[in-house]
Amino acid sequence: LIGHELYHDIVLESEWQWKDLADIARMVLVLLIASIPVAMPTVITVTNSLGAQALAKKKAIVSRLEAIEELAGVDILCSDKTGTLTKNILTLGDPILFDAKSADELILAGALASEKGSEDAIDKAVREGVKDPKSLDAYTVNKFVPFDPVGKRTESDVTDAQGKAIRYTKGAPQVIIDLSGLDADGAAKANQTVADLAAGGLRALGIAESDDDGKSWRFLGILAMLDPPRDDSKETIQFAKEHGLRVKMVTGDDVAIGSQISGQLGMGTHLVAAADMFTKDMDMSHLPEQMCENVDRADGFGRVFPEHKYGIVHALQDRGHVVAMTGDGVNDAPALKQADCGIAVSGATDAARAAAALILTAPGLSTVIDAIDESRRIFERIINYVLFRVAMTLDIMFVVVLATIFF
């Protein structure tokens, strides 16, 4: 009987302890839920809205509020060269003649392969280089094919004063050289000329003509063009480095030209030709580990096609980076969408703006860096609020739990 009573007391004591633990568990659950600040969604939304207003004053328009948090975490920025790192104000240098009889003939051919009234920097520079603008009136443009980022050239079908049909084309030197079918010596000379110009930081523009409906082309020569870096680019790059942000140049120009400009701005000279790195049959969404590592190590990329931008972003993301990518064309939309923060630069197409999280209304890299810096300050405000509210709630929880245990 005594043993039975003792067992009964032990069971009652055990049941009382489990019931007590259940009460404590329920209280902890209530306090845990109460520890989450009720006003946090409202505070975050209001803070992001005020931040978006501040970014708009810095010429950066946020397409969605979540982009501010994504922009704050960016550690690698892939930036275009022309118009972002450089002034995009081209001036003609000394023309290099091949089949053209004179510099005026070469420049005139380039002007006829440019769109009349276009605001494109290359077209404007070439047309302004014609000594006698009235000479262009002697030609009638029947058809004009604008610049294609894949084909990398323009083409125009014109008729001269005698009624003769002629086609002119201008574009990337490698494309025009291949189109013209130069012999080994001529191609070697042209490629060496392009390399020499690139070593001096000059862009090269190939010019060719055809009088048989484009069946065969005659390589007229190369126009040298200078696009100097923006005055604030070097200082902006240094500011970005001090804030732990790596900037990689992404340009469609030759690697030598990109390396020259990149070296002047302190971004490094290890540029890789994207056209050689990414093959046509390669799946950009599943790149080899070694290629991702090479992309991460590179200071920038030259001879970039739009589809290469997508591959570059994907490779950097596979390496654990938060990537921002700038772009302006329709073909840049996939890369802007894939990037953690796609940035449509000033003058971008509607497709690029629709895919981007941040839209710039002013040229230059400083606008992007200012936007990243401002977004980090906004994110810090949110983090500070959350930490403050959680800390205050934990203080209350500590007092309540201590009082419960004591009483």
PDB file of C-alpha atoms in Angstrom, residues 129-402:
ATOM      1  CA  GLY A 129      34.034  64.043 -91.165  1.00  0.00           C
ATOM      2  CA  VAL A 130      32.933  64.680 -94.772  1.00  0.00           C
ATOM      3  CA  LYS A 131      34.614  67.888 -95.961  1.00  0.00           C
ATOM      4  CA  ASP A 132      31.832  68.763 -98.412  1.00  0.00           C
ATOM      5  CA  PRO A 133      28.455  67.679 -96.953  1.00  0.00           C
ATOM      6  CA  LYS A 134      26.736  68.665-100.218  1.00  0.00           C
ATOM      7  CA  SER A 135      28.525  65.789-101.948  1.00  0.00           C
ATOM      8  CA  LEU A 136      26.170  63.423-100.140  1.00  0.00           C
ATOM      9  CA  ASP A 137      23.199  64.973-101.957  1.00  0.00           C
ATOM     10  CA  ALA A 138      24.437  63.467-105.228  1.00  0.00           C
ATOM     11  CA  TYR A 139      23.510  60.007-103.925  1.00  0.00           C
ATOM     12  CA  THR A 140      20.038  58.559-103.414  1.00  0.00           C
ATOM     13  CA  VAL A 141      19.647  56.026-100.633  1.00  0.00           C
ATOM     14  CA  ASN A 142      17.318  53.243-101.756  1.00  0.00           C
ATOM     15  CA  LYS A 143      17.659  50.993 -98.734  1.00  0.00           C
ATOM     16  CA  PHE A 144      19.457  51.145 -95.423  1.00  0.00           C
ATOM     17  CA  VAL A 145      20.112  48.233 -93.034  1.00  0.00           C
ATOM     18  CA  PRO A 146      20.863  49.543 -89.527  1.00  0.00           C
ATOM     19  CA  PHE A 147      23.525  48.196 -87.213  1.00  0.00           C
ATOM     20  CA  ASP A 148      22.914  44.690 -85.938  1.00  0.00           C
ATOM     21  CA  PRO A 149      24.680  43.642 -82.701  1.00  0.00           C
ATOM     22  CA  VAL A 150      25.118  40.152 -84.138  1.00  0.00           C
ATOM     23  CA  GLY A 151      26.220  41.076 -87.670  1.00  0.00           C
ATOM     24  CA  LYS A 152      28.082  44.133 -86.344  1.00  0.00           C
ATOM     25  CA  ARG A 153      27.773  46.214 -89.518  1.00  0.00           C
ATOM     26  CA  THR A 154      25.467  48.580 -91.408  1.00  0.00           C
ATOM     27  CA  GLU A 155      24.712  48.483 -95.105  1.00  0.00           C
ATOM     28  CA  SER A 156      23.173  50.937 -97.560  1.00  0.00           C
ATOM     29  CA  ASP A 157      22.023  50.551-101.159  1.00  0.00           C
ATOM     30  CA  VAL A 158      22.534  53.855-103.009  1.00  0.00           C
ATOM     31  CA  THR A 159      22.408  55.260-106.514  1.00  0.00           C
ATOM     32  CA  ASP A 160      24.960  57.841-107.643  1.00  0.00           C
ATOM     33  CA  ALA A 161      24.426  60.825-109.953  1.00  0.00           C
ATOM     34  CA  GLN A 162      25.032  58.645-113.050  1.00  0.00           C
ATOM     35  CA  GLY A 163      22.358  56.150-111.954  1.00  0.00           C
ATOM     36  CA  LYS A 164      24.839  53.461-110.930  1.00  0.00           C
ATOM     37  CA  ALA A 165      23.771  51.245-108.013  1.00  0.00           C
ATOM     38  CA  ILE A 166      26.417  50.837-105.310  1.00  0.00           C
ATOM     39  CA  ARG A 167      26.358  49.203-101.901  1.00  0.00           C
ATOM     40  CA  TYR A 168      28.390  50.478 -98.967  1.00  0.00           C
ATOM     41  CA  THR A 169      28.954  48.844 -95.617  1.00  0.00           C
ATOM     42  CA  LYS A 170      30.773  49.792 -92.440  1.00  0.00           C
ATOM     43  CA  GLY A 171      31.285  47.958 -89.172  1.00  0.00           C
ATOM     44  CA  ALA A 172      33.669  45.933 -87.040  1.00  0.00           C
ATOM     45  CA  PRO A 173      36.971  45.512 -88.907  1.00  0.00           C
ATOM     46  CA  GLN A 174      37.039  41.716 -88.493  1.00  0.00           C
ATOM     47  CA  VAL A 175      33.559  41.451 -90.018  1.00  0.00           C
ATOM     48  CA  ILE A 176      34.352  43.730 -92.970  1.00  0.00           C
ATOM     49  CA  ILE A 177      37.701  41.994 -93.590  1.00  0.00           C
ATOM     50  CA  ASP A 178      36.007  38.579 -93.718  1.00  0.00           C
ATOM     51  CA  LEU A 179      33.225  39.990 -95.903  1.00  0.00           C
ATOM     52  CA  SER A 180      35.718  41.423 -98.390  1.00  0.00           C
ATOM     53  CA  GLY A 181      37.627  38.165 -98.729  1.00  0.00           C
ATOM     54  CA  LEU A 182      41.072  39.724 -98.525  1.00  0.00           C
ATOM     55  CA  ASP A 183      44.069  37.569 -99.362  1.00  0.00           C
ATOM     56  CA  ALA A 184      46.465  36.466 -96.630  1.00  0.00           C
ATOM     57  CA  ASP A 185      48.768  39.483 -96.968  1.00  0.00           C
ATOM     58  CA  GLY A 186      45.919  41.978 -97.112  1.00  0.00           C
ATOM     59  CA  ALA A 187      44.144  40.419 -94.135  1.00  0.00           C
ATOM     60  CA  ALA A 188      47.373  40.363 -92.114  1.00  0.00           C
ATOM     61  CA  LYS A 189      48.006  44.027 -92.892  1.00  0.00           C
ATOM     62  CA  ALA A 190      44.449  45.001 -91.961  1.00  0.00           C
ATOM     63  CA  ASN A 191      44.534  43.033 -88.704  1.00  0.00           C
ATOM     64  CA  GLN A 192      47.882  44.543 -87.772  1.00  0.00           C
ATOM     65  CA  THR A 193      46.512  48.015 -88.453  1.00  0.00           C
ATOM     66  CA  VAL A 194      43.559  47.327 -86.156  1.00  0.00           C
ATOM     67  CA  ALA A 195      45.918  46.016 -83.459  1.00  0.00           C
ATOM     68  CA  ASP A 196      48.141  49.099 -83.723  1.00  0.00           C
ATOM     69  CA  LEU A 197      45.148  51.417 -83.423  1.00  0.00           C
ATOM     70  CA  ALA A 198      43.820  49.458 -80.455  1.00  0.00           C
ATOM     71  CA  ALA A 199      47.186  49.720 -78.707  1.00  0.00           C
ATOM     72  CA  GLY A 200      46.767  53.483 -78.877  1.00  0.00           C
ATOM     73  CA  GLY A 201      43.208  53.347 -77.559  1.00  0.00           C
ATOM     74  CA  LEU A 202      41.636  54.047 -80.966  1.00  0.00           C
ATOM     75  CA  ARG A 203      38.595  52.260 -82.309  1.00  0.00           C
ATOM     76  CA  ALA A 204      38.707  50.960 -85.881  1.00  0.00           C
ATOM     77  CA  LEU A 205      35.876  50.994 -88.401  1.00  0.00           C
ATOM     78  CA  GLY A 206      36.089  48.940 -91.583  1.00  0.00           C
ATOM     79  CA  ILE A 207      34.608  50.311 -94.843  1.00  0.00           C
ATOM     80  CA  ALA A 208      33.792  48.338 -98.000  1.00  0.00           C
ATOM     81  CA  GLU A 209      31.815  48.790-101.216  1.00  0.00           C
ATOM     82  CA  SER A 210      30.143  46.528-103.769  1.00  0.00           C
ATOM     83  CA  ASP A 211      28.793  47.214-107.251  1.00  0.00           C
ATOM     84  CA  ASP A 212      27.319  43.772-107.916  1.00  0.00           C
ATOM     85  CA  ASP A 213      24.460  43.614-105.394  1.00  0.00           C
ATOM     86  CA  GLY A 214      26.711  42.539-102.555  1.00  0.00           C
ATOM     87  CA  LYS A 215      28.067  39.375-104.206  1.00  0.00           C
ATOM     88  CA  SER A 216      31.633  40.594-103.757  1.00  0.00           C
ATOM     89  CA  TRP A 217      33.022  43.444-101.674  1.00  0.00           C
ATOM     90  CA  ARG A 218      36.038  45.669-102.059  1.00  0.00           C
ATOM     91  CA  PHE A 219      37.830  46.652 -98.838  1.00  0.00           C
ATOM     92  CA  LEU A 220      38.305  50.426 -99.011  1.00  0.00           C
ATOM     93  CA  GLY A 221      40.092  51.024 -95.726  1.00  0.00           C
ATOM     94  CA  ILE A 222      39.853  51.666 -92.017  1.00  0.00           C
ATOM     95  CA  LEU A 223      38.664  54.750 -90.161  1.00  0.00           C
ATOM     96  CA  ALA A 224      40.351  55.441 -86.827  1.00  0.00           C
ATOM     97  CA  MET A 225      38.051  56.811 -84.129  1.00  0.00           C
ATOM     98  CA  LEU A 226      38.878  58.130 -80.683  1.00  0.00           C
ATOM     99  CA  ASP A 227      36.426  57.759 -77.779  1.00  0.00           C
ATOM    100  CA  PRO A 228      38.188  59.092 -74.654  1.00  0.00           C
ATOM    101  CA  PRO A 229      37.253  57.972 -71.119  1.00  0.00           C
ATOM    102  CA  ARG A 230      34.857  60.138 -69.131  1.00  0.00           C
ATOM    103  CA  ASP A 231      36.486  62.624 -66.794  1.00  0.00           C
ATOM    104  CA  ASP A 232      34.974  61.026 -63.696  1.00  0.00           C
ATOM    105  CA  SER A 233      35.377  57.352 -64.661  1.00  0.00           C
ATOM    106  CA  LYS A 234      38.747  56.710 -63.008  1.00  0.00           C
ATOM    107  CA  GLU A 235      37.699  58.364 -59.748  1.00  0.00           C
ATOM    108  CA  THR A 236      34.414  56.455 -59.797  1.00  0.00           C
ATOM    109  CA  ILE A 237      36.200  53.117 -60.308  1.00  0.00           C
ATOM    110  CA  GLN A 238      38.475  53.871 -57.338  1.00  0.00           C
ATOM    111  CA  PHE A 239      35.447  54.785 -55.213  1.00  0.00           C
ATOM    112  CA  ALA A 240      33.801  51.488 -56.180  1.00  0.00           C
ATOM    113  CA  LYS A 241      36.888  49.495 -55.168  1.00  0.00           C
ATOM    114  CA  GLU A 242      36.972  51.195 -51.775  1.00  0.00           C
ATOM    115  CA  HIS A 243      33.385  50.034 -51.228  1.00  0.00           C
ATOM    116  CA  GLY A 244      34.157  46.421 -52.099  1.00  0.00           C
ATOM    117  CA  LEU A 245      32.654  46.541 -55.579  1.00  0.00           C
ATOM    118  CA  ARG A 246      34.423  44.913 -58.538  1.00  0.00           C
ATOM    119  CA  VAL A 247      33.763  46.481 -61.934  1.00  0.00           C
ATOM    120  CA  LYS A 248      34.248  44.385 -65.074  1.00  0.00           C
ATOM    121  CA  MET A 249      34.243  45.947 -68.537  1.00  0.00           C
ATOM    122  CA  VAL A 250      31.929  44.342 -71.098  1.00  0.00           C
ATOM    123  CA  THR A 251      32.380  45.705 -74.614  1.00  0.00           C
ATOM    124  CA  GLY A 252      31.755  44.677 -78.172  1.00  0.00           C
ATOM    125  CA  ASP A 253      35.042  46.280 -79.223  1.00  0.00           C
ATOM    126  CA  ASP A 254      38.259  44.367 -79.699  1.00  0.00           C
ATOM    127  CA  VAL A 255      40.095  43.095 -76.624  1.00  0.00           C
ATOM    128  CA  ALA A 256      43.076  45.365 -77.291  1.00  0.00           C
ATOM    129  CA  ILE A 257      40.922  48.508 -77.252  1.00  0.00           C
ATOM    130  CA  GLY A 258      39.135  47.412 -74.104  1.00  0.00           C
ATOM    131  CA  SER A 259      42.436  46.585 -72.386  1.00  0.00           C
ATOM    132  CA  GLN A 260      43.808  50.025 -73.215  1.00  0.00           C
ATOM    133  CA  ILE A 261      40.811  51.868 -71.755  1.00  0.00           C
ATOM    134  CA  SER A 262      40.536  49.457 -68.822  1.00  0.00           C
ATOM    135  CA  GLY A 263      44.191  49.993 -67.954  1.00  0.00           C
ATOM    136  CA  GLN A 264      43.782  53.774 -68.047  1.00  0.00           C
ATOM    137  CA  LEU A 265      40.877  53.550 -65.601  1.00  0.00           C
ATOM    138  CA  GLY A 266      42.662  51.209 -63.189  1.00  0.00           C
ATOM    139  CA  MET A 267      40.355  48.252 -63.859  1.00  0.00           C
ATOM    140  CA  GLY A 268      43.089  45.843 -64.940  1.00  0.00           C
ATOM    141  CA  THR A 269      44.207  44.751 -68.379  1.00  0.00           C
ATOM    142  CA  HIS A 270      43.263  41.049 -68.289  1.00  0.00           C
ATOM    143  CA  LEU A 271      40.412  41.126 -70.785  1.00  0.00           C
ATOM    144  CA  VAL A 272      39.113  37.968 -72.436  1.00  0.00           C
ATOM    145  CA  ALA A 273      37.556  37.627 -75.893  1.00  0.00           C
ATOM    146  CA  ALA A 274      34.026  36.414 -75.141  1.00  0.00           C
ATOM    147  CA  ALA A 275      33.573  35.239 -78.735  1.00  0.00           C
ATOM    148  CA  ASP A 276      36.455  32.801 -78.238  1.00  0.00           C
ATOM    149  CA  MET A 277      35.374  31.676 -74.764  1.00  0.00           C
ATOM    150  CA  PHE A 278      31.701  30.922 -75.502  1.00  0.00           C
ATOM    151  CA  THR A 279      30.977  28.587 -78.407  1.00  0.00           C
ATOM    152  CA  LYS A 280      27.729  28.586 -80.384  1.00  0.00           C
ATOM    153  CA  ASP A 281      26.573  25.149 -79.184  1.00  0.00           C
ATOM    154  CA  MET A 282      27.306  25.887 -75.519  1.00  0.00           C
ATOM    155  CA  ASP A 283      24.460  25.893 -72.979  1.00  0.00           C
ATOM    156  CA  MET A 284      24.815  29.259 -71.249  1.00  0.00           C
ATOM    157  CA  SER A 285      22.721  28.061 -68.289  1.00  0.00           C
ATOM    158  CA  HIS A 286      25.060  25.132 -67.502  1.00  0.00           C
ATOM    159  CA  LEU A 287      28.653  26.275 -67.920  1.00  0.00           C
ATOM    160  CA  PRO A 288      31.691  24.200 -66.867  1.00  0.00           C
ATOM    161  CA  GLU A 289      33.252  25.023 -63.508  1.00  0.00           C
ATOM    162  CA  GLN A 290      36.581  25.942 -65.115  1.00  0.00           C
ATOM    163  CA  MET A 291      34.890  28.438 -67.433  1.00  0.00           C
ATOM    164  CA  CYS A 292      33.038  30.025 -64.512  1.00  0.00           C
ATOM    165  CA  GLU A 293      36.363  30.397 -62.732  1.00  0.00           C
ATOM    166  CA  ASN A 294      37.950  32.016 -65.817  1.00  0.00           C
ATOM    167  CA  VAL A 295      35.042  34.459 -66.073  1.00  0.00           C
ATOM    168  CA  ASP A 296      35.464  35.336 -62.393  1.00  0.00           C
ATOM    169  CA  ARG A 297      39.205  35.968 -62.771  1.00  0.00           C
ATOM    170  CA  ALA A 298      38.925  38.146 -65.879  1.00  0.00           C
ATOM    171  CA  ASP A 299      39.024  41.943 -65.536  1.00  0.00           C
ATOM    172  CA  GLY A 300      36.639  42.334 -68.449  1.00  0.00           C
ATOM    173  CA  PHE A 301      35.461  40.984 -71.771  1.00  0.00           C
ATOM    174  CA  GLY A 302      35.898  42.137 -75.350  1.00  0.00           C
ATOM    175  CA  ARG A 303      34.175  41.178 -78.611  1.00  0.00           C
ATOM    176  CA  VAL A 304      31.011  40.506 -76.643  1.00  0.00           C
ATOM    177  CA  PHE A 305      27.769  39.508 -78.362  1.00  0.00           C
ATOM    178  CA  PRO A 306      24.439  39.965 -76.544  1.00  0.00           C
ATOM    179  CA  GLU A 307      24.084  36.244 -75.772  1.00  0.00           C
ATOM    180  CA  HIS A 308      27.521  36.304 -74.145  1.00  0.00           C
ATOM    181  CA  LYS A 309      26.277  38.761 -71.524  1.00  0.00           C
ATOM    182  CA  TYR A 310      23.779  36.181 -70.315  1.00  0.00           C
ATOM    183  CA  GLY A 311      26.552  33.594 -70.025  1.00  0.00           C
ATOM    184  CA  ILE A 312      28.813  36.005 -68.130  1.00  0.00           C
ATOM    185  CA  VAL A 313      26.074  36.802 -65.610  1.00  0.00           C
ATOM    186  CA  HIS A 314      25.215  33.131 -65.129  1.00  0.00           C
ATOM    187  CA  ALA A 315      28.871  32.158 -64.643  1.00  0.00           C
ATOM    188  CA  LEU A 316      29.423  34.833 -61.985  1.00  0.00           C
ATOM    189  CA  GLN A 317      26.211  33.851 -60.185  1.00  0.00           C
ATOM    190  CA  ASP A 318      27.352  30.218 -60.155  1.00  0.00           C
ATOM    191  CA  ARG A 319      30.455  31.452 -58.335  1.00  0.00           C
ATOM    192  CA  GLY A 320      28.258  32.934 -55.613  1.00  0.00           C
ATOM    193  CA  HIS A 321      28.376  36.579 -56.661  1.00  0.00           C
ATOM    194  CA  VAL A 322      25.536  39.099 -56.686  1.00  0.00           C
ATOM    195  CA  VAL A 323      25.772  40.595 -60.172  1.00  0.00           C
ATOM    196  CA  ALA A 324      24.580  43.834 -61.734  1.00  0.00           C
ATOM    197  CA  MET A 325      24.677  44.147 -65.526  1.00  0.00           C
ATOM    198  CA  THR A 326      24.218  47.229 -67.677  1.00  0.00           C
ATOM    199  CA  GLY A 327      22.621  47.141 -71.114  1.00  0.00           C
ATOM    200  CA  ASP A 328      20.753  49.242 -73.634  1.00  0.00           C
ATOM    201  CA  GLY A 329      19.606  47.063 -76.526  1.00  0.00           C
ATOM    202  CA  VAL A 330      16.752  44.649 -77.176  1.00  0.00           C
ATOM    203  CA  ASN A 331      19.169  41.720 -77.207  1.00  0.00           C
ATOM    204  CA  ASP A 332      20.447  42.703 -73.743  1.00  0.00           C
ATOM    205  CA  ALA A 333      17.063  41.939 -72.162  1.00  0.00           C
ATOM    206  CA  PRO A 334      17.829  38.273 -71.259  1.00  0.00           C
ATOM    207  CA  ALA A 335      21.042  39.282 -69.458  1.00  0.00           C
ATOM    208  CA  LEU A 336      19.312  42.148 -67.646  1.00  0.00           C
ATOM    209  CA  LYS A 337      16.550  39.768 -66.548  1.00  0.00           C
ATOM    210  CA  GLN A 338      19.014  37.109 -65.386  1.00  0.00           C
ATOM    211  CA  ALA A 339      21.192  39.548 -63.428  1.00  0.00           C
ATOM    212  CA  ASP A 340      20.397  40.111 -59.763  1.00  0.00           C
ATOM    213  CA  CYS A 341      20.025  43.764 -60.700  1.00  0.00           C
ATOM    214  CA  GLY A 342      19.682  44.639 -64.376  1.00  0.00           C
ATOM    215  CA  ILE A 343      20.511  48.256 -65.173  1.00  0.00           C
ATOM    216  CA  ALA A 344      19.191  49.975 -68.306  1.00  0.00           C
ATOM    217  CA  VAL A 345      21.553  52.814 -69.157  1.00  0.00           C
ATOM    218  CA  SER A 346      20.553  56.217 -70.466  1.00  0.00           C
ATOM    219  CA  GLY A 347      18.986  55.983 -73.921  1.00  0.00           C
ATOM    220  CA  ALA A 348      18.142  52.263 -73.611  1.00  0.00           C
ATOM    221  CA  THR A 349      15.364  50.683 -75.647  1.00  0.00           C
ATOM    222  CA  ASP A 350      11.919  49.989 -74.186  1.00  0.00           C
ATOM    223  CA  ALA A 351      12.667  46.250 -74.084  1.00  0.00           C
ATOM    224  CA  ALA A 352      15.817  46.808 -72.029  1.00  0.00           C
ATOM    225  CA  ARG A 353      13.984  49.122 -69.638  1.00  0.00           C
ATOM    226  CA  ALA A 354      11.182  46.612 -69.164  1.00  0.00           C
ATOM    227  CA  ALA A 355      13.672  43.877 -68.237  1.00  0.00           C
ATOM    228  CA  ALA A 356      15.799  46.077 -65.955  1.00  0.00           C
ATOM    229  CA  ALA A 357      15.339  46.672 -62.244  1.00  0.00           C
ATOM    230  CA  LEU A 358      17.075  50.064 -62.395  1.00  0.00           C
ATOM    231  CA  ILE A 359      16.740  52.635 -65.178  1.00  0.00           C
ATOM    232  CA  LEU A 360      19.318  55.398 -65.518  1.00  0.00           C
ATOM    233  CA  THR A 361      18.381  58.786 -66.905  1.00  0.00           C
ATOM    234  CA  ALA A 362      21.936  60.161 -67.014  1.00  0.00           C
ATOM    235  CA  PRO A 363      25.044  58.694 -68.672  1.00  0.00           C
ATOM    236  CA  GLY A 364      28.156  57.603 -66.834  1.00  0.00           C
ATOM    237  CA  LEU A 365      29.176  54.975 -64.314  1.00  0.00           C
ATOM    238  CA  SER A 366      29.045  57.436 -61.411  1.00  0.00           C
ATOM    239  CA  THR A 367      25.245  57.274 -61.506  1.00  0.00           C
ATOM    240  CA  VAL A 368      25.347  53.499 -60.995  1.00  0.00           C
ATOM    241  CA  ILE A 369      27.868  53.688 -58.144  1.00  0.00           C
ATOM    242  CA  ASP A 370      25.863  56.443 -56.435  1.00  0.00           C
ATOM    243  CA  ALA A 371      22.742  54.289 -56.743  1.00  0.00           C
ATOM    244  CA  ILE A 372      24.501  51.273 -55.188  1.00  0.00           C
ATOM    245  CA  ASP A 373      25.896  53.408 -52.369  1.00  0.00           C
ATOM    246  CA  GLU A 374      22.489  54.936 -51.656  1.00  0.00           C
ATOM    247  CA  SER A 375      20.764  51.528 -51.733  1.00  0.00           C
ATOM    248  CA  ARG A 376      23.241  50.219 -49.153  1.00  0.00           C
ATOM    249  CA  ARG A 377      22.390  53.118 -46.849  1.00  0.00           C
ATOM    250  CA  ILE A 378      18.677  52.354 -47.302  1.00  0.00           C
ATOM    251  CA  PHE A 379      19.236  48.688 -46.506  1.00  0.00           C
ATOM    252  CA  GLU A 380      21.237  49.608 -43.394  1.00  0.00           C
ATOM    253  CA  ARG A 381      18.306  51.695 -42.146  1.00  0.00           C
ATOM    254  CA  ILE A 382      16.002  48.706 -42.515  1.00  0.00           C
ATOM    255  CA  ILE A 383      18.453  46.381 -40.749  1.00  0.00           C
ATOM    256  CA  ASN A 384      18.924  48.888 -37.907  1.00  0.00           C
ATOM    257  CA  TYR A 385      15.154  49.157 -37.422  1.00  0.00           C
ATOM    258  CA  VAL A 386      14.716  45.372 -37.343  1.00  0.00           C
ATOM    259  CA  LEU A 387      17.580  44.940 -34.863  1.00  0.00           C
ATOM    260  CA  PHE A 388      16.190  47.696 -32.624  1.00  0.00           C
ATOM    261  CA  ARG A 389      12.665  46.260 -32.557  1.00  0.00           C
ATOM    262  CA  VAL A 390      13.834  42.695 -31.983  1.00  0.00           C
ATOM    263  CA  ALA A 391      16.171  43.821 -29.199  1.00  0.00           C
ATOM    264  CA  MET A 392      13.394  45.751 -27.466  1.00  0.00           C
ATOM    265  CA  THR A 393      11.027  42.771 -27.766  1.00  0.00           C
ATOM    266  CA  LEU A 394      13.676  40.429 -26.349  1.00  0.00           C
ATOM    267  CA  ASP A 395      14.003  42.732 -23.345  1.00  0.00           C
ATOM    268  CA  ILE A 396      10.268  42.416 -22.692  1.00  0.00           C
ATOM    269  CA  MET A 397      10.375  38.651 -23.223  1.00  0.00           C
ATOM    270  CA  PHE A 398      13.237  38.309 -20.749  1.00  0.00           C
ATOM    271  CA  VAL A 399      11.302  40.169 -18.029  1.00  0.00           C
ATOM    272  CA  VAL A 400       8.093  38.214 -18.643  1.00  0.00           C
ATOM    273  CA  VAL A 401       9.796  34.804 -18.687  1.00  0.00           C
ATOM    274  CA  LEU A 402      11.853  35.655 -15.597  1.00  0.00           C
TER     275      LEU A 402
END
